XYZ file of N, CA and C in Angstrom:
456
model
N 46.061 0.682 1.812
C 44.672 0.810 1.385
C 44.178 -0.543 0.892
N 42.938 -0.903 1.268
C 42.420 -2.195 0.844
C 42.095 -2.240 -0.650
N 41.942 -1.101 -1.292
C 41.582 -1.030 -2.699
C 42.093 0.297 -3.251
N 42.317 0.343 -4.554
C 42.743 1.611 -5.152
C 41.543 2.478 -5.536
N 40.323 1.956 -5.318
C 39.105 2.715 -5.591
C 38.215 2.755 -4.354
N 37.473 3.833 -4.247
C 36.500 4.003 -3.176
C 35.151 4.322 -3.806
N 34.094 4.067 -3.064
C 32.758 4.379 -3.546
C 32.069 5.265 -2.516
N 31.417 6.310 -3.001
C 30.675 7.206 -2.137
C 29.188 7.096 -2.429
N 28.377 7.298 -1.394
C 26.921 7.221 -1.515
C 26.274 8.466 -0.944
N 25.114 8.823 -1.504
C 24.308 9.878 -0.920
C 22.873 9.741 -1.418
N 21.990 10.330 -0.613
C 20.589 10.486 -1.004
C 20.229 11.933 -0.735
N 19.260 12.447 -1.455
C 18.847 13.832 -1.245
C 18.165 13.991 0.103
N 17.462 12.959 0.538
C 16.712 13.008 1.785
C 17.161 11.878 2.704
N 17.135 12.131 4.012
C 17.416 11.074 4.983
C 16.184 10.236 5.253
N 14.991 10.772 4.902
C 13.729 10.085 5.137
C 12.832 10.277 3.926
N 12.091 9.221 3.559
C 11.051 9.318 2.535
C 9.813 8.610 3.062
N 8.673 8.899 2.472
C 7.428 8.230 2.841
C 7.369 6.867 2.161
N 6.761 5.899 2.842
C 6.582 4.568 2.265
C 5.847 4.697 0.938
N 6.308 3.971 -0.055
C 5.730 4.035 -1.391
C 6.488 4.956 -2.327
N 7.239 5.909 -1.768
C 8.075 6.781 -2.602
C 9.382 6.063 -2.893
N 9.887 6.153 -4.122
C 11.173 5.516 -4.392
C 12.303 6.240 -3.661
N 13.308 5.483 -3.298
C 14.500 6.036 -2.657
C 15.566 6.178 -3.734
N 15.942 7.416 -4.039
C 16.953 7.677 -5.071
C 18.328 7.678 -4.411
N 19.186 6.791 -4.885
C 20.529 6.625 -4.337
C 21.539 7.034 -5.407
N 22.457 7.934 -5.037
C 23.520 8.353 -5.949
C 24.839 7.774 -5.480
N 25.688 7.394 -6.446
C 26.990 6.804 -6.139
C 28.057 7.415 -7.031
N 29.286 7.430 -6.506
C 30.440 7.917 -7.264
C 31.641 7.056 -6.892
N 32.496 6.785 -7.867
C 33.737 6.045 -7.621
C 34.907 7.018 -7.714
N 35.866 6.859 -6.783
C 37.058 7.714 -6.786
C 38.305 6.862 -6.584
N 39.465 7.490 -6.835
C 40.723 6.847 -6.460
C 41.066 7.276 -5.036
N 42.218 6.834 -4.521
C 42.525 7.124 -3.123
C 42.823 8.598 -2.872
N 43.078 9.380 -3.936
C 43.273 10.830 -3.781
C 41.963 11.595 -3.861
N 40.851 10.894 -4.154
C 39.560 11.550 -4.251
C 39.182 11.990 -5.641
N 39.984 11.633 -6.647
C 39.654 11.969 -8.035
C 38.609 10.996 -8.567
N 37.625 11.525 -9.285
C 36.558 10.693 -9.839
C 37.130 9.692 -10.825
N 36.641 8.458 -10.746
C 37.064 7.378 -11.633
C 35.842 6.933 -12.437
N 35.955 6.970 -13.754
C 34.858 6.561 -14.626
C 34.967 5.088 -14.990
N 33.874 4.555 -15.502
C 33.805 3.189 -16.037
C 34.109 2.108 -15.009
N 33.705 2.338 -13.768
C 33.824 1.308 -12.723
C 32.427 0.782 -12.429
N 32.321 -0.515 -12.273
C 31.043 -1.141 -11.912
C 30.802 -0.913 -10.419
N 29.609 -0.388 -10.087
C 29.216 -0.159 -8.701
C 27.948 -0.974 -8.446
N 28.038 -1.898 -7.482
C 26.874 -2.687 -7.084
C 26.241 -2.016 -5.868
N 24.966 -1.646 -5.967
C 24.247 -1.024 -4.861
C 23.177 -2.011 -4.399
N 23.179 -2.295 -3.096
C 22.185 -3.211 -2.516
C 21.462 -2.479 -1.389
N 20.135 -2.503 -1.442
C 19.307 -1.826 -0.450
C 18.432 -2.880 0.221
N 18.468 -2.895 1.578
C 17.664 -3.856 2.343
C 16.975 -3.149 3.497
N 15.724 -3.548 3.759
C 15.016 -3.061 4.944
C 15.480 -3.898 6.126
N 15.802 -3.258 7.240
C 16.284 -3.970 8.418
C 15.128 -4.240 9.371
N 15.024 -5.469 9.832
C 14.001 -5.853 10.798
C 14.659 -6.621 11.926
N 14.039 -6.542 13.104
C 14.503 -7.300 14.256
C 13.901 -8.697 14.194
N 14.737 -9.717 14.417
C 14.276 -11.101 14.503
C 14.979 -11.783 15.661
N 14.257 -12.711 16.268
C 14.858 -13.498 17.338
C 15.471 -14.747 16.717
N 16.749 -14.943 17.012
C 17.476 -16.109 16.497
C 18.292 -16.702 17.632
N 17.951 -17.937 17.994
C 18.682 -18.601 19.074
C 18.562 -17.891 20.402
N 17.430 -17.275 20.669
C 17.233 -16.579 21.934
C 17.787 -15.172 21.968
N 18.392 -14.710 20.868
C 18.958 -13.360 20.787
C 18.242 -12.572 19.700
N 18.031 -11.282 19.957
C 17.449 -10.410 18.946
C 18.556 -9.852 18.071
N 18.360 -9.911 16.763
C 19.357 -9.418 15.824
C 18.653 -8.729 14.664
N 19.361 -7.841 13.989
C 18.801 -7.146 12.826
C 19.084 -7.981 11.592
N 18.055 -8.133 10.772
C 18.145 -8.963 9.579
C 17.669 -8.138 8.389
N 18.405 -8.224 7.286
C 18.012 -7.522 6.071
C 16.912 -8.265 5.343
N 15.887 -7.546 4.924
C 14.743 -8.120 4.227
C 14.532 -7.399 2.898
N 13.886 -8.090 1.984
C 13.461 -7.527 0.697
C 14.591 -6.778 -0.010
N 15.706 -7.468 -0.297
C 16.817 -6.760 -0.942
C 16.492 -6.322 -2.368
N 16.950 -5.146 -2.693
C 16.875 -4.610 -4.049
C 18.306 -4.310 -4.475
N 18.651 -4.663 -5.700
C 20.008 -4.445 -6.184
C 19.966 -3.690 -7.502
N 20.878 -2.749 -7.648
C 21.049 -2.114 -8.952
C 22.543 -2.038 -9.248
N 22.866 -2.197 -10.505
C 24.253 -2.137 -10.957
C 24.434 -0.860 -11.758
N 25.419 -0.075 -11.351
C 25.689 1.212 -11.991
C 27.073 1.192 -12.622
N 27.294 2.072 -13.580
C 28.609 2.277 -14.191
C 29.021 3.699 -13.850
N 30.133 3.857 -13.126
C 30.539 5.196 -12.687
C 30.877 6.086 -13.878
N 30.674 7.383 -13.668
C 30.978 8.368 -14.698
C 31.667 9.570 -14.089
N 31.717 10.658 -14.844
C 32.348 11.883 -14.357
C 31.498 12.585 -13.312
N 30.213 12.266 -13.263
C 29.263 12.806 -12.290
C 28.667 11.637 -11.518
N 28.043 11.898 -10.362
C 27.377 10.799 -9.652
C 26.328 10.121 -10.537
N 26.210 8.816 -10.384
C 25.210 8.032 -11.105
C 24.161 7.584 -10.096
N 22.940 7.313 -10.556
C 21.848 7.064 -9.615
C 20.971 5.897 -10.036
N 20.316 5.320 -9.025
C 19.254 4.355 -9.256
C 18.170 4.619 -8.225
N 16.963 4.178 -8.524
C 15.847 4.329 -7.600
C 15.372 2.944 -7.187
N 15.113 2.794 -5.901
C 14.617 1.517 -5.390
C 13.268 1.759 -4.710
N 12.358 0.785 -4.814
C 11.050 0.947 -4.186
C 11.137 0.835 -2.667
N 10.213 1.491 -2.001
C 10.118 1.423 -0.537
C 8.681 1.098 -0.181
N 8.366 -0.175 -0.122
C 6.996 -0.597 0.127
C 6.614 -0.561 1.600
N 7.594 -0.661 2.489
C 7.294 -0.756 3.920
C 8.120 0.246 4.702
N 7.571 0.777 5.801
C 8.350 1.694 6.633
C 9.433 0.953 7.403
N 10.458 1.695 7.805
C 11.528 1.123 8.606
C 12.866 1.706 8.229
N 13.913 1.107 8.788
C 15.278 1.537 8.510
C 15.812 0.717 7.331
N 16.463 1.401 6.399
C 17.003 0.754 5.211
C 18.519 0.877 5.188
N 19.182 -0.227 4.912
C 20.637 -0.264 4.776
C 20.955 -0.160 3.282
N 21.814 0.798 2.934
C 22.238 0.986 1.548
C 23.732 0.712 1.505
N 24.123 -0.278 0.724
C 25.529 -0.685 0.675
C 25.991 -0.716 -0.787
N 27.119 -0.059 -1.054
C 27.683 -0.036 -2.406
C 29.070 -0.657 -2.386
N 29.389 -1.382 -3.455
C 30.686 -2.037 -3.587
C 31.294 -1.673 -4.932
N 32.577 -1.326 -4.912
C 33.343 -1.108 -6.133
C 34.607 -1.957 -6.030
N 35.080 -2.469 -7.156
C 36.247 -3.345 -7.174
C 37.303 -2.745 -8.094
N 38.571 -2.781 -7.657
C 39.651 -2.237 -8.490
C 40.147 -3.300 -9.479
N 41.144 -2.936 -10.293
C 41.656 -3.847 -11.325
C 42.326 -5.090 -10.751
N 42.736 -5.051 -9.476
C 43.358 -6.207 -8.837
C 42.335 -7.077 -8.096
N 41.051 -6.759 -8.266
C 40.008 -7.565 -7.641
C 39.750 -7.233 -6.176
N 40.317 -6.131 -5.678
C 40.102 -5.723 -4.283
C 38.861 -4.848 -4.204
N 38.014 -5.141 -3.233
C 36.743 -4.428 -3.102
C 36.796 -3.365 -2.023
N 35.980 -2.348 -2.198
C 35.753 -1.334 -1.187
C 34.245 -1.187 -1.032
N 33.777 -1.117 0.208
C 32.349 -1.063 0.505
C 32.046 0.188 1.322
N 30.960 0.863 0.970
C 30.445 1.997 1.737
C 29.001 1.699 2.103
N 28.615 2.060 3.332
C 27.248 1.817 3.781
C 26.679 3.058 4.448
N 25.425 3.364 4.111
C 24.669 4.405 4.793
C 23.304 3.822 5.144
N 22.594 4.493 6.032
C 21.245 4.052 6.393
C 20.286 5.216 6.236
N 19.088 4.883 5.760
C 18.031 5.876 5.587
C 16.740 5.303 6.146
N 15.742 6.160 6.338
C 14.496 5.743 6.968
C 13.324 5.985 6.039
N 12.404 5.034 6.048
C 11.160 5.143 5.298
C 10.041 5.257 6.323
N 9.240 6.296 6.169
C 8.202 6.611 7.143
C 6.834 6.237 6.604
N 5.856 6.201 7.513
C 4.478 5.989 7.109
C 3.971 4.628 7.513
N 2.666 4.521 7.483
C 2.040 3.256 7.826
C 2.321 2.892 9.268
N 1.739 1.841 9.687
C 1.965 1.355 11.044
C 2.877 0.153 10.969
N 3.868 0.110 11.830
C 4.727 -1.056 11.903
C 3.928 -2.244 12.423
N 4.452 -3.436 12.242
C 3.784 -4.627 12.743
C 3.963 -4.694 14.251
N 2.885 -4.661 15.021
C 3.049 -4.767 16.469
C 3.435 -6.184 16.855
N 4.279 -6.291 17.850
C 4.678 -7.595 18.360
C 3.800 -7.906 19.556
N 2.969 -8.906 19.419
C 2.027 -9.258 20.468
C 2.536 -10.399 21.342
N 3.753 -10.851 21.110
C 4.254 -11.985 21.880
C 4.558 -11.574 23.319
N 4.509 -12.542 24.217
C 4.772 -12.285 25.635
C 6.239 -11.997 25.885
N 7.112 -12.311 24.931
C 8.545 -12.124 25.134
C 8.978 -10.674 24.956
N 8.156 -9.852 24.338
C 8.523 -8.462 24.133
C 8.415 -7.717 25.453
N 9.526 -7.185 25.907
C 9.545 -6.468 27.169
C 9.775 -4.983 26.991
N 10.409 -4.597 25.894
C 10.761 -3.203 25.694
C 10.281 -2.763 24.323
N 9.589 -1.654 24.267
C 9.254 -1.022 23.004
C 10.121 0.222 22.917
N 10.700 0.458 21.776
C 11.629 1.568 21.624
C 11.134 2.488 20.523
N 11.312 3.768 20.726
C 10.970 4.767 19.731
C 12.260 5.443 19.309
N 12.549 5.384 18.028
C 13.760 6.001 17.503
C 13.374 7.320 16.855
N 14.117 8.389 17.167
C 13.893 9.702 16.571
C 14.970 9.951 15.536
N 14.542 10.337 14.335
C 15.465 10.521 13.221
C 15.421 11.980 12.781
N 16.555 12.694 12.859
C 16.587 14.085 12.395
C 16.721 14.140 10.877
N 16.365 15.276 10.279
C 16.438 15.419 8.835
C 17.841 15.777 8.344
N 18.761 16.088 9.235
C 20.141 16.406 8.859
C 21.078 15.903 9.949
N 22.346 15.765 9.605
C 23.306 15.288 10.599
C 23.909 16.437 11.413
N 23.862 17.661 10.875
C 24.381 18.824 11.588
C 23.470 20.020 11.332
N 23.483 20.963 12.265
C 22.663 22.166 12.144
C 23.500 23.384 12.527
N 23.194 24.497 11.897
C 23.812 25.770 12.228
C 22.929 26.472 13.248
N 23.502 27.384 14.055
C 22.674 28.129 15.005
C 21.514 28.820 14.292
N 20.330 28.688 14.859
C 19.138 29.300 14.290
C 18.363 28.397 13.346
N 18.954 27.304 12.875
C 18.235 26.377 12.006
C 17.251 25.543 12.822
N 16.199 25.115 12.173
C 15.190 24.291 12.831
C 15.308 22.859 12.355
N 15.385 21.951 13.300
C 15.472 20.528 12.965
C 14.077 19.957 12.818
N 13.919 19.062 11.871
C 12.701 18.269 11.759
C 13.058 16.876 12.242
N 12.341 16.412 13.240
C 12.614 15.100 13.815
C 11.360 14.258 13.682
N 11.526 13.046 13.132
C 10.396 12.150 12.916
C 10.602 10.884 13.743
N 9.551 10.353 14.318
C 9.671 9.092 15.068
C 9.602 7.896 14.132
N 10.410 6.888 14.452
C 10.369 5.616 13.749
C 10.300 4.558 14.835
N 9.199 3.865 14.953
C 9.040 2.849 15.994
C 9.472 1.489 15.495
N 10.106 0.718 16.354
C 10.451 -0.658 16.022
C 10.614 -1.475 17.304
N 10.621 -2.786 17.143
C 10.749 -3.681 18.283
C 12.199 -3.821 18.697
N 12.393 -4.093 19.951
C 13.720 -4.430 20.475
C 13.643 -5.795 21.100
């Protein structure tokens, strides 16, 4: 194991409207899954945008927000602002007593507003990403799917 501690992340919603804060919950555990208290958890949230670098399109994190949490017997939380729509990367890091880190990452979507259109002649493909409200469904359940547009 790379570390004797692990960090878990969750949000109540997979999608929020732009302007609504994104509430992120974190928990630290040992390798058996037992909750570990009094561990520092660094949570970093960044909006992902496509940028051209050296002739290649790549995803770049923008507008990072960071919160530092102290783990407890229950999940601990912080709220980060969501000023712009798009895909957000949420990454948490916990470090054990030997200085070894463990990182967990999830992604969530912020909806609303119009994305910035790319008017350059180099844009050849426009892509529409569909985001479901859950990762799994039971028979008879209804999925809510929202479009998130971005450049490729």
